[in-house]
mmCIF file of C-alpha atoms and ligand atoms in Angstrom:
data_model
loop_
_atom_site.group_PDB
_atom_site.id
_atom_site.type_symbol
_atom_site.label_atom_id
_atom_site.label_comp_id
_atom_site.label_asym_id
_atom_site.label_seq_id
_atom_site.Cartn_x
_atom_site.Cartn_y
_atom_site.Cartn_z
ATOM 1 C CA MET A 17 93.787 144.803 123.271
ATOM 2 C CA ARG A 18 92.459 141.352 122.148
ATOM 3 C CA LEU A 19 90.587 139.188 124.617
ATOM 4 C CA THR A 20 92.374 136.240 126.002
ATOM 5 C CA LEU A 21 91.062 132.914 126.282
ATOM 6 C CA THR A 22 90.330 133.247 130.202
ATOM 7 C CA ASP A 23 88.591 136.535 129.252
ATOM 8 C CA TYR A 24 86.307 134.931 126.963
ATOM 9 C CA LEU A 25 85.385 131.965 129.012
ATOM 10 C CA ALA A 26 84.304 134.344 131.948
ATOM 11 C CA LYS A 27 82.432 136.854 129.365
ATOM 12 C CA HIS A 28 80.490 133.774 128.202
ATOM 13 C CA SER A 29 79.756 132.491 131.557
ATOM 14 C CA ALA A 30 81.361 129.332 131.149
ATOM 15 C CA SER A 31 80.981 127.087 134.664
ATOM 16 C CA GLU A 32 83.933 126.914 136.929
ATOM 17 C CA GLY A 33 84.084 123.063 135.681
ATOM 18 C CA LEU A 34 84.150 124.002 131.740
ATOM 19 C CA THR A 35 86.809 126.567 132.539
ATOM 20 C CA ASP A 36 88.694 124.162 133.942
ATOM 21 C CA VAL A 37 88.494 121.764 131.133
ATOM 22 C CA VAL A 38 88.993 124.245 128.371
ATOM 23 C CA THR A 39 92.004 125.982 130.088
ATOM 24 C CA ARG A 40 93.793 122.850 130.848
ATOM 25 C CA MET A 41 93.340 121.934 127.332
ATOM 26 C CA ALA A 42 94.673 125.329 126.156
ATOM 27 C CA GLU A 43 97.838 124.981 128.376
ATOM 28 C CA THR A 44 98.501 121.347 127.242
ATOM 29 C CA CYS A 45 98.159 122.524 123.671
ATOM 30 C CA ALA A 46 100.673 125.329 124.168
ATOM 31 C CA VAL A 47 103.075 122.786 125.612
ATOM 32 C CA ILE A 48 102.334 120.324 122.681
ATOM 33 C CA SER A 49 102.977 123.303 120.281
ATOM 34 C CA ARG A 50 106.589 123.574 121.641
ATOM 35 C CA ALA A 51 107.173 119.802 121.456
ATOM 36 C CA VAL A 52 106.005 119.504 117.668
ATOM 37 C CA ALA A 53 108.215 122.883 116.926
ATOM 38 C CA ALA A 54 111.331 121.512 118.762
ATOM 39 C CA GLY A 55 111.189 118.505 116.308
ATOM 40 C CA ALA A 56 114.664 117.041 115.412
ATOM 41 C CA ILE A 57 116.316 119.185 118.169
ATOM 42 C CA ALA A 58 114.543 117.182 120.767
ATOM 43 C CA ASP A 59 115.004 113.795 119.032
ATOM 44 C CA GLN A 60 111.336 113.438 118.914
ATOM 45 C CA LEU A 61 110.552 112.696 115.556
ATOM 46 C CA GLY A 62 110.062 109.238 113.889
ATOM 47 C CA SER A 63 108.176 106.088 114.956
ATOM 48 C CA ALA A 64 107.849 104.960 118.616
ATOM 49 C CA GLY A 65 108.357 101.387 117.562
ATOM 50 C CA GLN A 66 104.893 100.285 118.581
ATOM 51 C CA GLU A 67 101.478 100.320 117.207
ATOM 52 C CA ASN A 68 97.939 101.871 118.733
ATOM 53 C CA VAL A 69 94.827 100.232 119.186
ATOM 54 C CA GLN A 70 94.102 100.804 115.601
ATOM 55 C CA GLN A 71 96.816 98.862 114.341
ATOM 56 C CA GLU A 72 98.557 102.019 113.317
ATOM 57 C CA GLU A 73 102.297 103.052 113.728
ATOM 58 C CA GLN A 74 102.625 105.236 116.580
ATOM 59 C CA LYS A 75 105.157 108.366 116.427
ATOM 60 C CA GLN A 76 107.058 108.997 119.182
ATOM 61 C CA LEU A 77 104.928 112.487 119.359
ATOM 62 C CA ASP A 78 101.851 110.416 119.588
ATOM 63 C CA VAL A 79 102.781 108.931 122.622
ATOM 64 C CA ILE A 80 104.286 112.422 124.244
ATOM 65 C CA THR A 81 101.405 114.302 123.532
ATOM 66 C CA ASN A 82 98.887 111.406 124.698
ATOM 67 C CA ASP A 83 100.884 111.384 128.121
ATOM 68 C CA LEU A 84 101.132 115.309 128.191
ATOM 69 C CA LEU A 85 96.901 115.185 128.112
ATOM 70 C CA LEU A 86 96.546 112.363 130.474
ATOM 71 C CA ASP A 87 98.775 114.040 132.963
ATOM 72 C CA ALA A 88 96.678 117.321 132.448
ATOM 73 C CA TYR A 89 93.442 115.650 133.561
ATOM 74 C CA ALA A 90 94.716 113.142 135.908
ATOM 75 C CA ALA A 91 93.814 115.211 139.105
ATOM 76 C CA THR A 92 91.181 117.374 138.369
ATOM 77 C CA PRO A 93 87.638 116.696 139.990
ATOM 78 C CA TRP A 94 85.975 118.325 136.962
ATOM 79 C CA VAL A 95 86.898 115.517 134.876
ATOM 80 C CA ALA A 96 85.403 111.946 135.251
ATOM 81 C CA GLY A 97 87.509 110.238 132.884
ATOM 82 C CA VAL A 98 89.241 110.410 129.536
ATOM 83 C CA ALA A 99 89.504 108.594 126.437
ATOM 84 C CA SER A 100 91.958 109.088 123.368
ATOM 85 C CA GLU A 101 92.450 107.700 119.984
ATOM 86 C CA GLU A 102 95.716 106.334 121.113
ATOM 87 C CA MET A 103 94.463 103.958 124.090
ATOM 88 C CA GLU A 104 92.400 101.231 124.002
ATOM 89 C CA THR A 105 89.957 102.292 126.710
ATOM 90 C CA PHE A 106 89.158 104.986 128.853
ATOM 91 C CA VAL A 107 90.834 106.176 132.056
ATOM 92 C CA ALA A 108 88.919 107.024 134.928
ATOM 93 C CA SER A 109 89.822 110.034 137.230
ATOM 94 C CA SER A 110 91.835 109.022 140.358
ATOM 95 C CA VAL A 111 90.301 111.503 142.304
ATOM 96 C CA THR A 112 86.295 111.393 143.450
ATOM 97 C CA PRO A 113 84.703 113.706 140.315
ATOM 98 C CA ASN A 114 82.630 116.728 141.126
ATOM 99 C CA ASP A 115 78.664 116.337 140.334
ATOM 100 C CA GLY A 116 78.674 117.933 136.882
ATOM 101 C CA ALA A 117 82.303 116.714 135.978
ATOM 102 C CA PHE A 118 82.768 116.085 132.491
ATOM 103 C CA LEU A 119 84.430 113.471 130.137
ATOM 104 C CA VAL A 120 87.171 114.506 127.565
ATOM 105 C CA LEU A 121 87.960 112.606 124.358
ATOM 106 C CA PHE A 122 90.769 113.472 122.416
ATOM 107 C CA ASP A 123 93.238 112.810 119.313
ATOM 108 C CA PRO A 124 96.152 114.254 120.871
ATOM 109 C CA LEU A 125 98.147 114.643 117.428
ATOM 110 C CA ASP A 126 95.968 114.138 114.389
ATOM 111 C CA GLY A 127 97.795 113.893 111.121
ATOM 112 C CA SER A 128 100.838 112.720 112.787
ATOM 113 C CA SER A 129 102.013 111.092 109.569
ATOM 114 C CA ASN A 130 102.865 114.579 108.602
ATOM 115 C CA VAL A 131 105.263 115.584 111.646
ATOM 116 C CA ASP A 132 108.179 114.240 110.212
ATOM 117 C CA VAL A 133 107.868 116.258 106.950
ATOM 118 C CA ASN A 134 107.079 119.422 109.078
ATOM 119 C CA VAL A 135 103.672 119.650 107.696
ATOM 120 C CA SER A 136 100.685 121.026 110.337
ATOM 121 C CA VAL A 137 99.230 118.671 112.668
ATOM 122 C CA GLY A 138 96.781 119.262 115.631
ATOM 123 C CA THR A 139 95.043 117.998 118.677
ATOM 124 C CA ILE A 140 91.175 117.577 118.498
ATOM 125 C CA PHE A 141 88.972 117.377 121.588
ATOM 126 C CA SER A 142 85.449 116.702 122.531
ATOM 127 C CA VAL A 143 83.748 117.454 126.145
ATOM 128 C CA LEU A 144 80.815 115.352 127.049
ATOM 129 C CA PRO A 145 78.726 115.492 130.257
ATOM 130 C CA SER A 146 79.672 112.533 132.564
ATOM 131 C CA PRO A 147 76.416 110.476 133.482
ATOM 132 C CA ALA A 148 78.291 108.805 136.221
ATOM 133 C CA ALA A 149 77.728 109.971 139.557
ATOM 134 C CA GLY A 150 78.553 107.917 142.900
ATOM 135 C CA ARG A 151 79.623 104.916 140.581
ATOM 136 C CA ALA A 152 82.409 103.471 138.591
ATOM 137 C CA LEU A 153 82.759 104.872 134.896
ATOM 138 C CA VAL A 154 82.024 102.399 131.994
ATOM 139 C CA GLU A 155 82.499 102.730 128.304
ATOM 140 C CA ALA A 156 79.046 103.094 127.688
ATOM 141 C CA ASP A 157 79.024 106.307 129.659
ATOM 142 C CA PHE A 158 81.339 107.854 126.667
ATOM 143 C CA LEU A 159 79.117 106.690 124.017
ATOM 144 C CA GLN A 160 76.856 109.668 123.626
ATOM 145 C CA PRO A 161 75.946 110.982 120.405
ATOM 146 C CA GLY A 162 77.685 114.429 119.128
ATOM 147 C CA ARG A 163 74.817 116.306 119.788
ATOM 148 C CA ALA A 164 75.488 115.776 123.733
ATOM 149 C CA GLN A 165 78.974 117.526 123.546
ATOM 150 C CA ILE A 166 79.231 120.595 125.582
ATOM 151 C CA ALA A 167 82.378 121.774 123.733
ATOM 152 C CA SER A 168 84.821 120.780 121.273
ATOM 153 C CA GLY A 169 87.470 122.173 119.470
ATOM 154 C CA TYR A 170 91.172 121.920 118.039
ATOM 155 C CA ALA A 171 94.637 123.293 118.051
ATOM 156 C CA LEU A 172 96.317 123.460 114.956
ATOM 157 C CA TYR A 173 100.377 123.606 115.075
ATOM 158 C CA GLY A 174 100.968 125.590 111.762
ATOM 159 C CA PRO A 175 102.647 128.517 110.864
ATOM 160 C CA GLN A 176 100.507 130.089 113.802
ATOM 161 C CA THR A 177 99.490 127.933 116.737
ATOM 162 C CA MET A 178 95.860 128.477 117.136
ATOM 163 C CA LEU A 179 93.001 127.196 119.255
ATOM 164 C CA VAL A 180 89.422 126.936 117.800
ATOM 165 C CA LEU A 181 86.642 126.357 120.089
ATOM 166 C CA THR A 182 82.912 126.086 120.407
ATOM 167 C CA LEU A 183 80.834 126.149 123.614
ATOM 168 C CA GLY A 184 77.830 125.249 121.403
ATOM 169 C CA ARG A 185 77.027 128.980 120.812
ATOM 170 C CA GLY A 186 79.185 129.812 117.755
ATOM 171 C CA VAL A 187 83.051 129.298 116.774
ATOM 172 C CA VAL A 188 85.746 131.285 117.748
ATOM 173 C CA GLY A 189 89.704 131.251 117.182
ATOM 174 C CA PHE A 190 92.344 132.387 119.497
ATOM 175 C CA THR A 191 96.189 132.569 118.489
ATOM 176 C CA LEU A 192 98.889 131.524 120.753
ATOM 177 C CA ASP A 193 101.104 134.799 121.469
ATOM 178 C CA PRO A 194 104.670 133.768 121.196
ATOM 179 C CA ALA A 195 105.731 136.570 123.159
ATOM 180 C CA SER A 196 103.413 136.491 126.128
ATOM 181 C CA GLY A 197 101.913 132.721 125.836
ATOM 182 C CA ALA A 198 98.562 134.069 126.040
ATOM 183 C CA TRP A 199 95.800 132.560 123.700
ATOM 184 C CA ARG A 200 94.205 135.603 122.061
ATOM 185 C CA LEU A 201 90.895 136.110 120.337
ATOM 186 C CA THR A 202 91.865 136.499 116.588
ATOM 187 C CA HIS A 203 88.797 134.924 114.990
ATOM 188 C CA ASP A 204 85.352 135.888 116.280
ATOM 189 C CA ALA A 205 82.334 134.333 114.847
ATOM 190 C CA MET A 206 83.856 131.796 112.360
ATOM 191 C CA THR A 207 81.404 130.810 109.775
ATOM 192 C CA ILE A 208 81.511 128.865 106.769
ATOM 193 C CA PRO A 209 79.887 130.159 103.489
ATOM 194 C CA ARG A 210 76.950 128.024 101.959
ATOM 195 C CA ALA A 211 78.880 127.926 98.477
ATOM 196 C CA THR A 212 82.710 127.053 97.805
ATOM 197 C CA LYS A 213 84.684 126.186 94.788
ATOM 198 C CA GLU A 214 87.185 124.099 97.067
ATOM 199 C CA PHE A 215 86.938 120.295 97.781
ATOM 200 C CA ALA A 216 89.215 118.153 99.820
ATOM 201 C CA ILE A 217 89.701 114.777 99.179
ATOM 202 C CA ASN A 218 92.391 112.072 98.884
ATOM 203 C CA MET A 219 92.103 111.753 95.095
ATOM 204 C CA SER A 220 94.290 108.347 95.284
ATOM 205 C CA ASN A 221 91.411 106.415 96.426
ATOM 206 C CA MET A 222 89.191 107.372 93.608
ATOM 207 C CA ARG A 223 89.011 103.632 92.180
ATOM 208 C CA HIS A 224 87.528 102.412 95.478
ATOM 209 C CA TRP A 225 84.702 105.010 95.973
ATOM 210 C CA ALA A 226 81.184 104.050 95.821
ATOM 211 C CA PRO A 227 79.298 105.751 92.666
ATOM 212 C CA PRO A 228 77.845 108.536 94.215
ATOM 213 C CA ILE A 229 81.061 109.899 95.832
ATOM 214 C CA ARG A 230 82.901 109.266 92.496
ATOM 215 C CA GLY A 231 79.974 110.911 90.548
ATOM 216 C CA TYR A 232 80.115 113.963 92.962
ATOM 217 C CA ILE A 233 83.849 114.746 92.428
ATOM 218 C CA GLU A 234 83.647 113.850 88.541
ATOM 219 C CA ASP A 235 81.056 116.835 88.463
ATOM 220 C CA CYS A 236 83.447 118.854 90.318
ATOM 221 C CA LEU A 237 86.168 118.107 88.132
ATOM 222 C CA ALA A 238 84.325 118.875 84.891
ATOM 223 C CA GLY A 239 84.510 122.652 85.643
ATOM 224 C CA GLU A 240 82.259 125.551 84.457
ATOM 225 C CA THR A 241 81.319 123.428 81.279
ATOM 226 C CA GLY A 242 80.458 120.563 83.638
ATOM 227 C CA PRO A 243 77.040 120.092 85.580
ATOM 228 C CA ARG A 244 78.174 122.474 88.446
ATOM 229 C CA GLY A 245 78.897 125.354 86.237
ATOM 230 C CA LYS A 246 81.962 126.546 87.904
ATOM 231 C CA ASN A 247 85.773 125.586 88.207
ATOM 232 C CA TYR A 248 86.714 124.019 91.227
ATOM 233 C CA ASN A 249 90.187 124.089 93.277
ATOM 234 C CA MET A 250 91.468 121.347 95.180
ATOM 235 C CA ARG A 251 93.385 120.878 98.572
ATOM 236 C CA TRP A 252 94.403 117.780 100.675
ATOM 237 C CA ILE A 253 96.761 118.491 103.542
ATOM 238 C CA ALA A 254 96.310 115.075 105.084
ATOM 239 C CA SER A 255 95.973 116.654 108.505
ATOM 240 C CA MET A 256 92.107 116.810 109.205
ATOM 241 C CA VAL A 257 92.832 119.904 111.386
ATOM 242 C CA ALA A 258 94.446 121.991 108.893
ATOM 243 C CA ASP A 259 91.973 120.892 106.089
ATOM 244 C CA VAL A 260 88.834 121.551 108.712
ATOM 245 C CA HIS A 261 90.820 125.069 109.627
ATOM 246 C CA ARG A 262 90.996 126.330 105.981
ATOM 247 C CA ILE A 263 87.111 125.395 105.619
ATOM 248 C CA LEU A 264 86.302 127.293 108.801
ATOM 249 C CA VAL A 265 88.306 130.299 107.317
ATOM 250 C CA ARG A 266 87.658 130.367 103.689
ATOM 251 C CA GLY A 267 84.823 127.605 103.270
ATOM 252 C CA GLY A 268 85.206 124.639 101.252
ATOM 253 C CA VAL A 269 84.247 120.668 101.591
ATOM 254 C CA PHE A 270 86.178 117.810 103.143
ATOM 255 C CA LEU A 271 85.340 114.189 102.238
ATOM 256 C CA TYR A 272 86.900 111.145 103.844
ATOM 257 C CA PRO A 273 84.497 108.470 102.430
ATOM 258 C CA ALA A 274 83.955 104.980 103.064
ATOM 259 C CA ASP A 275 85.577 103.013 100.415
ATOM 260 C CA ALA A 276 86.107 99.448 99.104
ATOM 261 C CA ARG A 277 89.716 99.033 100.491
ATOM 262 C CA ASP A 278 88.966 97.252 103.662
ATOM 263 C CA PRO A 279 85.277 96.346 103.904
ATOM 264 C CA SER A 280 85.697 96.089 107.655
ATOM 265 C CA LYS A 281 86.311 99.712 108.156
ATOM 266 C CA PRO A 282 83.519 102.246 107.494
ATOM 267 C CA GLY A 283 85.796 105.059 106.741
ATOM 268 C CA LYS A 284 89.208 105.999 108.108
ATOM 269 C CA LEU A 285 88.364 108.729 110.669
ATOM 270 C CA ARG A 286 86.788 108.213 114.055
ATOM 271 C CA LEU A 287 83.733 109.058 115.323
ATOM 272 C CA MET A 288 84.467 110.042 118.702
ATOM 273 C CA TYR A 289 87.919 111.886 118.362
ATOM 274 C CA GLU A 290 87.499 113.351 114.891
ATOM 275 C CA GLY A 291 84.260 113.152 113.340
ATOM 276 C CA ALA A 292 82.079 114.423 116.132
ATOM 277 C CA PRO A 293 84.033 117.174 117.556
ATOM 278 C CA MET A 294 84.650 118.637 114.089
ATOM 279 C CA ALA A 295 80.971 118.417 112.957
ATOM 280 C CA LEU A 296 80.182 120.390 116.030
ATOM 281 C CA LEU A 297 82.459 123.350 115.269
ATOM 282 C CA VAL A 298 81.187 122.744 111.453
ATOM 283 C CA GLU A 299 77.527 123.172 112.292
ATOM 284 C CA GLN A 300 78.122 125.810 114.786
ATOM 285 C CA ALA A 301 79.940 127.654 111.925
ATOM 286 C CA GLY A 302 76.878 127.372 109.870
ATOM 287 C CA GLY A 303 77.913 124.408 107.839
ATOM 288 C CA ARG A 304 76.687 120.573 107.651
ATOM 289 C CA ALA A 305 78.456 117.479 108.335
ATOM 290 C CA THR A 306 77.138 113.974 107.351
ATOM 291 C CA ASP A 307 78.264 110.314 107.053
ATOM 292 C CA VAL A 308 76.269 110.471 103.843
ATOM 293 C CA THR A 309 73.254 108.928 105.752
ATOM 294 C CA THR A 310 73.108 110.637 109.093
ATOM 295 C CA ASP A 311 74.102 114.014 110.587
ATOM 296 C CA ILE A 312 77.110 112.955 112.451
ATOM 297 C CA LEU A 313 76.172 114.667 115.282
ATOM 298 C CA ASP A 314 73.053 112.474 115.459
ATOM 299 C CA ILE A 315 74.983 109.150 115.433
ATOM 300 C CA VAL A 316 74.624 107.200 118.510
ATOM 301 C CA PRO A 317 78.062 105.552 118.789
ATOM 302 C CA THR A 318 78.703 101.838 119.442
ATOM 303 C CA GLY A 319 82.139 101.810 120.231
ATOM 304 C CA LEU A 320 85.106 104.335 121.523
ATOM 305 C CA HIS A 321 87.118 103.647 118.231
ATOM 306 C CA GLN A 322 84.285 103.437 115.820
ATOM 307 C CA ARG A 323 85.358 104.556 112.389
ATOM 308 C CA ILE A 324 82.552 106.635 110.021
ATOM 309 C CA ALA A 325 82.587 108.387 106.585
ATOM 310 C CA VAL A 326 82.839 111.888 106.685
ATOM 311 C CA VAL A 327 81.547 114.737 104.640
ATOM 312 C CA LEU A 328 81.586 118.419 106.031
ATOM 313 C CA GLY A 329 81.886 122.026 105.183
ATOM 314 C CA SER A 330 79.962 124.256 102.858
ATOM 315 C CA ALA A 331 76.028 123.350 103.219
ATOM 316 C CA GLU A 332 75.703 123.455 99.262
ATOM 317 C CA GLU A 333 78.269 120.784 98.600
ATOM 318 C CA VAL A 334 77.309 118.495 101.585
ATOM 319 C CA GLU A 335 73.692 118.663 100.238
ATOM 320 C CA ARG A 336 75.057 117.997 96.866
ATOM 321 C CA VAL A 337 76.743 114.775 98.158
ATOM 322 C CA LEU A 338 73.598 113.804 100.052
ATOM 323 C CA ALA A 339 71.589 114.219 96.911
ATOM 324 C CA ALA A 340 74.073 111.983 94.912
ATOM 325 C CA GLY A 341 73.805 109.317 97.255
HETATM 326 P P1 AHM B 25 95.474 109.890 112.282
HETATM 327 O O1 AHM B 25 94.591 110.272 113.393
HETATM 328 O O2 AHM B 25 96.013 108.432 112.348
HETATM 329 O O3 AHM B 25 96.730 110.902 111.955
HETATM 330 O O4 AHM B 25 94.848 110.021 110.914
HETATM 331 C C1 AHM B 25 93.797 110.891 110.634
HETATM 332 C C2 AHM B 25 94.223 111.522 109.341
HETATM 333 C C3 AHM B 25 93.513 112.932 109.140
HETATM 334 O O5 AHM B 25 94.058 114.095 109.763
HETATM 335 C C4 AHM B 25 93.513 113.228 107.954
HETATM 336 O O6 AHM B 25 92.505 113.899 107.150
HETATM 337 C C5 AHM B 25 93.755 111.629 107.422
HETATM 338 O O7 AHM B 25 94.118 111.009 108.097
HETATM 339 C C6 AHM B 25 94.452 111.643 106.015
HETATM 340 O O8 AHM B 25 94.564 110.139 105.443
HETATM 341 P P2 AHM B 25 95.413 109.749 103.957
HETATM 342 O O9 AHM B 25 96.583 109.774 104.467
HETATM 343 O O10 AHM B 25 94.493 108.351 103.788
HETATM 344 O O11 AHM B 25 94.906 110.848 103.102
HETATM 345 MG MG1 MG B 26 93.582 111.443 114.278
#
């Protein structure tokens, strides 16, 4: 019989607090999976008729999933506070946190522009230690580099619902058993091969890229008679969770570079809710993750909603991008 998530956490001696945090995340993702699957039946597709802190249109399911996660962590003493891509500022716990409590950050429904067209979406999460003991939480408590993460992961709502997790010692994947409702270990020791022939980037932005990124992609596109000496395949799901999952399963490189569309935005993706948690998974699986200057895990955040460029995946390709720039 395959291990359940509960078995796995016990076997790997996860502390009581970390077990509480990860279990609540997994249980909530199972609920989110049902909300996403119900789609139009539950009358939950489409816009919520408002914008989030990033001036992006919120989908009804962005709001619903954010509320589910807020509820999940509202009353546990193991979580001192949460921050979400969908909320301007953090929410401190309503109960007195235990010593050794955590901060939980999440993107409740990443790729939500895909949900109305029935393409995979996901939930991304990051767990940090809470530095606040005996005082009120402040935003600066959250601004820890990705290397401080105790755990990170995502749930992918695709043909199968999966939870991919790192506790900082490798990466494992669980599949939600629709019959029993249990998360069962199906992907042990997920690793990203050093070499790949597959890249993921939104090519429609090519004219806005800086020369090193353009040069890197042109070399891939040149195929076996070009400088890379091999033919590349391309995938772009526009759901980071689904694109990163493919890379964790069969390798590849994902790029969302900074571009010249809006100079005030150094990239589209958010460091705290997307870049850092995915970078921990990728490094733990043997890959690399950079903003083309610094390893993403070493970036010291300056704000909860900071945006960065993201290049991650098979080490050989990430190093090639770094060498180009
Ligand atoms: P979101 O958090 O608002 O859903 O945006 C993040 C998503 C990522 O999942 C995905 O990689 C990217 O946006 C796709 O962007 P684009 O539509 O520009 O290709
Ligand atoms: Mg997102």
